[in-house]
Amino acid sequence: MSNLVAQQNAVTELMRVSPLADELAERFARAGHSLYLVGGSVRDALLGRLSADLDFTTDARPDRVLAIVNDWGDAVWDVGIAFGTVGVTKKGMTLEITTFRADSYDRVGRNPEVTFGDTIEGDLLRRDFTVNAMAIDLVTKTFIDPHDGMDALRLQVLDTPATPQESFADDPLRMLRAARFAAQLGFTAAPRVVAAMTSMAAQLERITAERVQAELSKLLLAADPRPGLELLVDTGLAEHVLPELPGMRLAIDEHHQHKDVYQHSLTVLAQAIDLEQRHEPVSGPDLVLRLAALLHDVGKPATREFQPGGGVSFHHHEVVGARMARKRLRALKYPKETIEAVAQLVFLHLRFHGYGGGEWTDSAVRRYVTDAGELLPRLHKLVRADCTTRNRRKAAALQATYDELEARIARLKEQEDLNRVRPDLDGNEIMRLLGLSPGPQVGQAWKFLKELRLDRGPLEHDDAVAELKKWARDQGITPPG
């Protein structure tokens, strides 16, 4: 894409929001201040994908910005005012207006000593990457590009306005942002950026787990996370973010008795993303499914055993993997519900392979559905994505077998409410029939009836009562009457 075409794209996109931008620029000009569209908004305008969230910068100090927009915006907030940012919503668009920054960093923590600047050039110099260091003067509609960001955009290269060493020393999170942009934009990091990321990877220890998690999640939610994940692993950053990922790069034995687990996991992730919309579509990227796909075989390195005769086994790697996934996601401060969902999917992902040629009983199918619970649609996708064999006949057979399992689930669901499997008798009836007060024995009886329900499906009421009383006698409980 030539610079001229890129500029035309930017102007076209800018015209789409120009009445709003022009209106805002006029207010700042009347107050004696400049206003620029900046950063990711300019980058996205050049790419023809400007969103409804716009970033602006100005020479006006935060209190002046508040005064200028206070009676103009539909809503105004000042949560980020300590960092020079005022937020505004107007006609369905979200605008963030930040005073020129000329921050200094102690290079121990991440948060800078906030210092306001006086020039757009100084503000652009402190930005993370040259593709984010361009601005559009909203009064003259002219481009400001002191660091050749447009050329970097055309070449799809991630480079820094200052040296990478200076940039990453100021804020190590920028290294993770490089990997995220590699995933989101499909750009390649410049050699000097890769070198700095590799030598400075340990600097990530300065960043809080919450900030690391946020960047990792954005990377995984990209259309194609693979380039970003590979950059994390190749530079050593993954050792400080998700060490289990490079840990899956097992040395392949001389007889090639197993796949490269790392490459396999990246392929499963890509296939799971493809299935998000093709199989039981969802409204947007599914972070839980993507984390589970990436980590489903994370337990293999710890469970690998070489068998006599040259075979390799990974017994119970799903159990070990669920435990490892839970531990890592906790360290990254993911929400509890996300952690448990991912761990359960990792734990269940091998269950289907016991299905074989379709010889599961209805009881086994009920247990599969019950154990998955609300995760069943994701489990379907994960299991299907886990087939990476190049043998087309074998792949087709596996998919056909899973088709049959889903069909059986559907047939059983027509007959029974598999999503809410409960005993045929409730707790109150159990206590009445057995003459029990609330306590552990009631819970044991309830569990027995639920297992019976899973094994045999719905029972007639009299049959359920008979089975309960038989169980009670076996436990030394004498029912009344």
C-alpha positions as CSV (number, residue, x, y, z in Angstrom):
1,M,0.0,0.0,0.0
2,S,1.6,3.3,-1.1
3,N,1.7,6.3,1.2
4,L,-0.7,8.2,-1.0
5,V,-3.2,5.4,-0.9
6,A,-2.8,5.1,2.8
7,Q,-3.4,8.8,3.2
8,Q,-6.5,8.6,1.1
9,N,-7.8,5.8,3.2
10,A,-7.2,7.8,6.3
11,V,-8.9,10.9,4.9
12,T,-11.9,8.7,3.9
13,E,-12.2,7.2,7.3
14,L,-11.7,10.6,8.9
15,M,-14.5,12.1,6.8
16,R,-16.8,9.5,8.3
17,V,-16.4,11.1,11.8
18,S,-15.3,14.5,10.6
19,P,-18.4,16.4,11.7
20,L,-17.8,15.3,15.2
21,A,-14.0,15.7,15.0
22,D,-14.4,19.1,13.3
23,E,-16.8,20.3,16.0
24,L,-14.5,19.3,18.7
25,A,-11.4,20.8,17.0
26,E,-13.3,24.1,16.6
27,R,-14.0,24.2,20.3
28,F,-10.4,23.7,21.2
29,A,-9.3,26.2,18.5
30,R,-11.7,28.9,20.0
31,A,-10.1,28.2,23.4
32,G,-6.6,28.8,21.9
33,H,-5.6,25.1,21.8
34,S,-4.6,22.5,19.3
35,L,-6.2,19.1,18.9
36,Y,-4.9,16.0,17.1
37,L,-6.2,12.5,16.3
38,V,-3.4,10.3,17.4
39,G,-2.0,6.8,18.0
40,G,-4.1,3.7,17.3
41,S,-6.9,5.8,15.8
42,V,-4.6,7.2,13.1
43,R,-3.1,3.7,12.5
44,D,-6.6,2.2,12.1
45,A,-7.7,5.1,9.9
46,L,-4.8,4.4,7.6
47,L,-5.8,0.7,7.6
48,G,-9.4,1.6,6.7
49,R,-10.8,0.3,10.0
50,L,-11.4,3.3,12.3
51,S,-13.6,2.4,15.2
52,A,-16.0,4.3,17.3
53,D,-13.3,4.7,20.0
54,L,-11.1,7.7,19.2
55,D,-7.9,9.0,20.8
56,F,-7.0,12.6,20.7
57,T,-4.1,14.7,22.2
58,T,-3.8,18.4,22.9
59,D,-1.6,21.0,24.4
60,A,-4.5,22.0,26.8
61,R,-4.0,20.9,30.4
62,P,-6.6,18.5,31.8
63,D,-8.6,21.1,33.7
64,R,-8.8,23.2,30.5
65,V,-9.9,20.0,28.6
66,L,-12.7,19.5,31.1
67,A,-13.9,23.1,30.8
68,I,-13.9,22.8,26.9
69,V,-15.9,19.5,26.7
70,N,-18.0,19.7,29.9
71,D,-21.1,21.2,28.2
72,W,-20.5,19.5,24.9
73,G,-20.3,15.8,25.6
74,D,-23.3,13.6,26.2
75,A,-21.2,12.3,29.2
76,V,-17.8,13.3,30.6
77,W,-15.6,11.4,33.0
78,D,-12.3,12.2,34.6
79,V,-11.2,8.8,36.0
80,G,-7.8,9.1,34.2
81,I,-7.3,12.8,34.8
82,A,-4.2,12.1,37.0
83,F,-2.6,10.8,33.8
84,G,-3.9,13.7,31.7
85,T,-6.9,11.9,30.2
86,V,-10.5,13.1,30.0
87,G,-13.2,10.8,28.6
88,V,-16.2,11.9,26.6
89,T,-19.1,10.2,24.8
90,K,-20.8,12.0,22.0
91,K,-23.4,10.6,19.5
92,G,-22.5,7.0,20.3
93,M,-18.7,7.5,20.0
94,T,-16.2,7.3,22.9
95,L,-13.4,9.9,22.8
96,E,-10.3,10.1,25.0
97,I,-8.5,13.4,25.1
98,T,-5.0,13.4,26.6
99,T,-2.7,16.3,27.3
100,F,0.7,16.0,25.5
101,R,2.9,13.8,27.7
102,A,6.6,14.0,28.3
103,D,6.8,11.4,31.1
104,S,9.9,10.1,32.9
105,Y,10.3,6.6,34.3
106,D,12.3,5.4,37.2
107,R,12.8,2.0,35.4
108,V,12.0,0.1,38.5
109,G,8.2,0.0,38.4
110,R,6.0,0.7,35.4
111,N,4.1,3.8,36.2
112,P,5.8,7.0,35.1
113,E,6.1,10.3,36.8
114,V,3.5,12.1,34.8
115,T,4.8,15.2,33.1
116,F,2.9,17.2,30.6
117,G,4.6,18.2,27.4
118,D,4.2,21.2,25.0
119,T,4.7,19.7,21.5
120,I,3.1,17.0,19.5
121,E,6.6,15.8,18.4
122,G,7.6,15.3,22.0
123,D,4.3,13.4,22.7
124,L,4.8,11.1,19.7
125,L,8.4,10.3,20.7
126,R,7.2,8.6,23.9
127,R,4.7,6.3,22.2
128,D,5.3,2.6,21.9
129,F,5.6,1.9,18.2
130,T,6.1,4.1,15.1
131,V,2.8,2.9,13.6
132,N,1.2,4.4,16.8
133,A,3.3,7.5,16.6
134,M,1.4,9.4,13.9
135,A,-1.1,12.2,14.3
136,I,-3.6,14.2,12.2
137,D,-3.9,17.9,12.9
138,L,-7.7,18.2,13.0
139,V,-7.6,21.9,12.1
140,T,-5.4,21.7,8.9
141,K,-6.1,17.9,8.2
142,T,-2.4,17.4,7.8
143,F,-0.4,14.3,8.8
144,I,2.4,14.5,11.3
145,D,4.8,11.5,11.0
146,P,8.2,12.3,12.4
147,H,9.2,8.6,12.9
148,D,8.2,7.2,9.5
149,G,5.2,5.3,10.9
150,M,3.5,5.3,7.6
151,D,6.4,3.4,6.0
152,A,6.3,1.0,8.9
153,L,2.6,0.5,8.3
154,R,3.1,-0.1,4.6
155,L,5.9,-2.6,5.4
156,Q,3.8,-4.1,8.3
157,V,6.8,-3.7,10.7
158,L,6.7,-3.0,14.4
159,D,9.5,-0.6,15.4
160,T,9.9,1.9,18.2
161,P,10.3,5.7,17.9
162,A,13.2,5.7,20.4
163,T,15.6,2.8,20.6
164,P,13.8,-0.4,21.7
165,Q,16.0,-0.6,24.8
166,E,14.9,2.8,25.9
167,S,11.3,2.2,25.1
168,F,11.1,-1.2,26.9
169,A,13.2,0.0,29.9
170,D,10.6,2.7,30.3
171,D,7.7,0.3,30.1
172,P,8.4,-3.5,29.7
173,L,4.7,-4.0,29.0
174,R,5.4,-2.7,25.5
175,M,7.2,-6.0,24.7
176,L,3.9,-7.8,25.3
177,R,2.2,-5.2,23.2
178,A,4.5,-6.1,20.4
179,A,3.4,-9.7,20.5
180,R,-0.2,-8.6,20.8
181,F,0.1,-6.3,17.7
182,A,1.8,-9.2,15.8
183,A,-1.4,-11.2,16.5
184,Q,-3.9,-8.5,15.9
185,L,-2.3,-6.8,12.9
186,G,-0.2,-9.6,11.4
187,F,2.8,-7.3,11.6
188,T,6.4,-8.5,12.0
189,A,8.7,-7.1,14.8
190,A,11.8,-5.4,13.5
191,P,15.0,-7.3,14.1
192,R,16.2,-4.7,16.7
193,V,12.9,-5.0,18.5
194,V,13.2,-8.8,18.6
195,A,16.8,-8.5,19.9
196,A,15.7,-6.1,22.6
197,M,12.7,-8.3,23.6
198,T,15.0,-11.3,23.9
199,S,17.7,-9.6,26.0
200,M,15.2,-7.7,28.2
201,A,12.6,-10.5,28.7
202,A,13.2,-10.6,32.5
203,Q,12.1,-7.0,32.8
204,L,8.5,-8.3,32.6
205,E,8.9,-9.2,36.2
206,R,8.3,-5.5,36.9
207,I,4.8,-5.7,35.5
208,T,1.8,-6.8,37.6
209,A,0.1,-10.1,36.8
210,E,-3.2,-8.2,36.1
211,R,-1.6,-6.2,33.3
212,V,0.2,-9.2,31.8
213,Q,-3.1,-11.1,31.8
214,A,-4.9,-8.3,30.0
215,E,-2.3,-8.2,27.2
216,L,-2.3,-12.0,26.9
217,S,-6.0,-12.1,26.7
218,K,-6.1,-9.4,23.9
219,L,-3.4,-11.4,22.1
220,L,-5.5,-14.7,22.3
221,L,-8.6,-12.9,21.2
222,A,-7.0,-11.8,18.0
223,A,-8.1,-13.3,14.7
224,D,-4.8,-15.2,14.5
225,P,-3.0,-15.4,17.8
226,R,-0.2,-17.7,16.5
227,P,2.3,-15.0,15.3
228,G,2.0,-13.3,18.7
229,L,2.4,-16.6,20.7
230,E,5.4,-17.6,18.5
231,L,7.0,-14.2,19.2
232,L,6.5,-14.7,22.9
233,V,8.2,-18.1,22.8
234,D,11.0,-17.2,20.4
235,T,12.1,-14.2,22.5
236,G,11.8,-15.9,25.8
237,L,9.0,-13.6,27.0
238,A,6.8,-16.7,27.4
239,E,9.0,-18.0,30.2
240,H,7.8,-15.0,32.2
241,V,4.2,-15.1,31.1
242,L,3.1,-18.6,30.3
243,P,6.2,-20.9,30.8
244,E,4.1,-24.0,30.2
245,L,3.9,-23.0,26.5
246,P,7.6,-23.2,25.6
247,G,7.6,-26.2,28.0
248,M,5.6,-28.1,25.5
249,R,8.4,-28.0,23.0
250,L,9.4,-31.6,23.6
251,A,12.4,-33.2,22.0
252,I,11.1,-35.6,19.5
253,D,12.4,-39.2,20.0
254,E,14.3,-40.8,17.2
255,H,11.4,-42.9,16.1
256,H,9.0,-39.9,16.0
257,Q,6.5,-41.7,18.2
258,H,4.6,-38.5,19.1
259,K,3.9,-35.1,17.7
260,D,5.6,-31.9,18.7
261,V,3.2,-30.9,21.4
262,Y,3.9,-27.2,21.1
263,Q,3.1,-27.0,17.4
264,H,0.2,-29.4,17.8
265,S,-1.3,-27.0,20.5
266,L,-0.9,-24.0,18.2
267,T,-2.7,-25.9,15.4
268,V,-5.5,-27.0,17.8
269,L,-5.9,-23.3,18.8
270,A,-6.3,-22.3,15.2
271,Q,-8.8,-25.0,14.5
272,A,-10.8,-24.1,17.6
273,I,-11.0,-20.5,16.5
274,D,-12.3,-21.7,13.1
275,L,-15.0,-23.7,14.9
276,E,-16.1,-20.8,17.0
277,Q,-18.4,-19.6,14.2
278,R,-18.8,-22.7,12.1
279,H,-19.9,-25.1,14.9
280,E,-22.6,-23.8,17.2
281,P,-21.6,-20.2,16.5
282,V,-21.0,-17.7,19.3
283,S,-21.2,-13.9,19.3
284,G,-17.5,-13.2,19.4
285,P,-14.1,-14.6,20.3
286,D,-14.2,-17.2,23.1
287,L,-11.4,-16.7,25.5
288,V,-12.2,-19.8,27.6
289,L,-12.2,-22.0,24.5
290,R,-8.9,-20.5,23.3
291,L,-7.2,-20.9,26.6
292,A,-8.3,-24.5,26.8
293,A,-7.2,-25.2,23.3
294,L,-3.8,-23.7,23.9
295,L,-3.4,-25.6,27.3
296,H,-5.2,-28.9,26.6
297,D,-2.0,-30.9,26.4
298,V,0.0,-28.9,28.9
299,G,0.4,-32.0,31.1
300,K,2.1,-34.0,28.5
301,P,5.8,-33.1,29.3
302,A,5.3,-34.1,32.9
303,T,3.7,-37.4,32.0
304,R,5.8,-38.6,29.0
305,E,7.1,-42.1,29.4
306,F,9.0,-44.2,26.8
307,Q,7.7,-47.7,26.5
308,P,9.6,-50.9,25.8
309,G,9.6,-51.3,22.0
310,G,9.8,-47.6,21.2
311,G,6.3,-46.4,22.2
312,V,5.5,-43.2,24.1
313,S,2.7,-42.7,26.6
314,F,1.2,-39.7,28.4
315,H,-1.0,-41.4,30.9
316,H,-3.3,-39.1,32.9
317,H,-1.9,-36.0,31.2
318,E,-5.4,-34.5,31.2
319,V,-5.5,-34.7,35.1
320,V,-2.0,-33.2,35.4
321,G,-2.8,-30.7,32.7
322,A,-6.0,-29.5,34.4
323,R,-4.0,-28.9,37.6
324,M,-1.3,-27.1,35.8
325,A,-3.7,-24.9,33.9
326,R,-5.5,-24.0,37.1
327,K,-2.3,-23.0,38.8
328,R,-1.0,-20.8,35.9
329,L,-4.3,-19.0,35.4
330,R,-4.5,-18.3,39.1
331,A,-1.0,-16.8,38.9
332,L,-2.2,-14.6,36.1
333,K,-5.2,-13.4,38.2
334,Y,-7.9,-14.7,35.8
335,P,-11.4,-14.7,37.2
336,K,-12.3,-17.9,39.1
337,E,-15.1,-18.8,36.7
338,T,-12.6,-18.6,33.7
339,I,-10.0,-20.7,35.6
340,E,-12.5,-23.5,36.5
341,A,-14.0,-23.6,33.0
342,V,-10.6,-23.9,31.3
343,A,-9.4,-26.5,33.8
344,Q,-12.5,-28.6,33.4
345,L,-12.2,-28.5,29.6
346,V,-8.6,-29.6,29.8
347,F,-9.7,-32.4,32.2
348,L,-12.5,-33.6,29.9
349,H,-10.8,-33.3,26.5
350,L,-9.7,-36.9,26.3
351,R,-13.0,-38.4,27.5
352,F,-14.4,-38.8,24.0
353,H,-11.5,-41.0,22.9
354,G,-13.0,-43.8,25.1
355,Y,-16.0,-43.6,22.8
356,G,-14.3,-45.6,20.1
357,G,-16.7,-47.1,17.6
358,G,-19.8,-45.9,19.4
359,E,-20.0,-48.5,22.1
360,W,-20.7,-46.1,24.9
361,T,-23.9,-46.9,26.8
362,D,-26.6,-44.3,27.3
363,S,-25.3,-44.0,30.8
364,A,-21.8,-43.0,29.5
365,V,-23.3,-40.4,27.2
366,R,-25.4,-38.9,30.1
367,R,-22.2,-38.7,32.3
368,Y,-20.3,-37.0,29.4
369,V,-23.1,-34.3,29.2
370,T,-23.5,-34.0,32.9
371,D,-19.8,-33.6,33.6
372,A,-19.4,-31.0,30.9
373,G,-22.5,-29.1,32.0
374,E,-22.6,-25.6,30.4
375,L,-19.2,-26.3,28.9
376,L,-20.6,-28.9,26.5
377,P,-20.7,-26.7,23.3
378,R,-17.1,-25.7,24.0
379,L,-16.1,-29.3,24.7
380,H,-17.5,-30.3,21.3
381,K,-15.3,-27.7,19.6
382,L,-12.2,-28.5,21.6
383,V,-12.5,-32.2,20.9
384,R,-13.1,-31.6,17.2
385,A,-10.2,-29.2,17.1
386,D,-7.9,-31.7,18.7
387,C,-7.8,-33.8,15.6
388,T,-4.6,-32.7,13.7
389,T,-3.7,-35.9,11.9
390,R,-2.6,-35.5,8.3
391,N,-4.2,-38.9,7.5
392,R,-7.5,-37.8,5.9
393,R,-9.2,-41.1,6.4
394,K,-8.4,-41.1,10.1
395,A,-9.5,-37.5,10.5
396,A,-12.8,-38.1,8.7
397,A,-13.4,-41.2,10.8
398,L,-12.8,-39.2,14.0
399,Q,-15.2,-36.4,12.9
400,A,-17.8,-38.9,11.9
401,T,-17.6,-40.7,15.3
402,Y,-18.0,-37.4,17.1
403,D,-21.0,-36.5,14.8
404,E,-22.5,-39.8,16.0
405,L,-21.9,-38.9,19.6
406,E,-23.5,-35.5,19.2
407,A,-26.5,-37.1,17.4
408,R,-26.9,-39.5,20.4
409,I,-26.8,-36.6,22.8
410,A,-29.5,-34.9,20.8
411,R,-31.7,-38.0,20.8
412,L,-31.3,-38.4,24.5
413,K,-32.1,-34.8,25.1
414,E,-35.3,-35.2,23.2
415,Q,-36.2,-37.9,25.8
416,E,-34.7,-36.5,28.9
417,D,-33.5,-33.1,30.3
418,L,-29.8,-33.9,30.2
419,N,-28.9,-30.4,31.2
420,R,-30.5,-30.8,34.6
421,V,-30.0,-34.4,35.6
422,R,-31.5,-34.8,39.1
423,P,-32.5,-37.8,41.2
424,D,-36.1,-39.1,40.7
425,L,-36.8,-38.3,44.3
426,D,-35.9,-35.0,46.0
427,G,-34.4,-34.5,49.5
428,N,-37.7,-34.0,51.3
429,E,-39.1,-37.2,49.9
430,I,-35.9,-39.1,50.7
431,M,-36.2,-38.0,54.4
432,R,-39.9,-38.9,54.5
433,L,-39.4,-42.3,53.0
434,L,-36.4,-43.2,55.1
435,G,-37.5,-41.4,58.3
436,L,-34.3,-39.3,58.3
437,S,-33.5,-35.9,59.6
438,P,-31.3,-33.5,57.5
439,G,-27.7,-34.8,57.6
440,P,-25.0,-36.7,55.7
441,Q,-27.2,-39.8,55.1
442,V,-29.7,-37.8,53.1
443,G,-26.9,-36.5,50.9
444,Q,-25.6,-40.0,50.4
445,A,-29.0,-41.2,49.4
446,W,-29.4,-38.3,47.0
447,K,-26.1,-39.1,45.4
448,F,-27.0,-42.8,45.1
449,L,-30.2,-41.9,43.3
450,K,-28.4,-39.4,41.0
451,E,-25.9,-42.2,40.0
452,L,-28.8,-44.5,39.4
453,R,-30.5,-41.8,37.2
454,L,-27.3,-41.4,35.2
455,D,-27.0,-45.2,34.7
456,R,-30.6,-46.0,33.9
457,G,-32.3,-42.8,32.9
458,P,-35.6,-41.6,34.4
459,L,-37.3,-44.2,36.6
460,E,-40.9,-44.7,37.4
461,H,-41.7,-43.3,40.9
462,D,-42.4,-46.7,42.4
463,D,-39.2,-48.1,41.0
464,A,-37.2,-45.2,42.4
465,V,-38.8,-45.7,45.8
466,A,-38.0,-49.4,45.7
467,E,-34.3,-48.8,44.8
468,L,-34.0,-46.2,47.5
469,K,-35.3,-48.6,50.2
470,K,-33.1,-51.4,49.0
471,W,-30.1,-49.1,49.2
472,A,-31.1,-47.9,52.7
473,R,-31.3,-51.5,54.0
474,D,-27.9,-52.2,52.5
475,Q,-26.6,-49.2,54.5
476,G,-28.2,-50.4,57.7
477,I,-31.0,-47.9,57.6
478,T,-34.5,-49.3,58.3
479,P,-37.2,-47.3,56.5
480,P,-40.4,-46.7,58.6
481,G,-43.4,-48.9,58.1
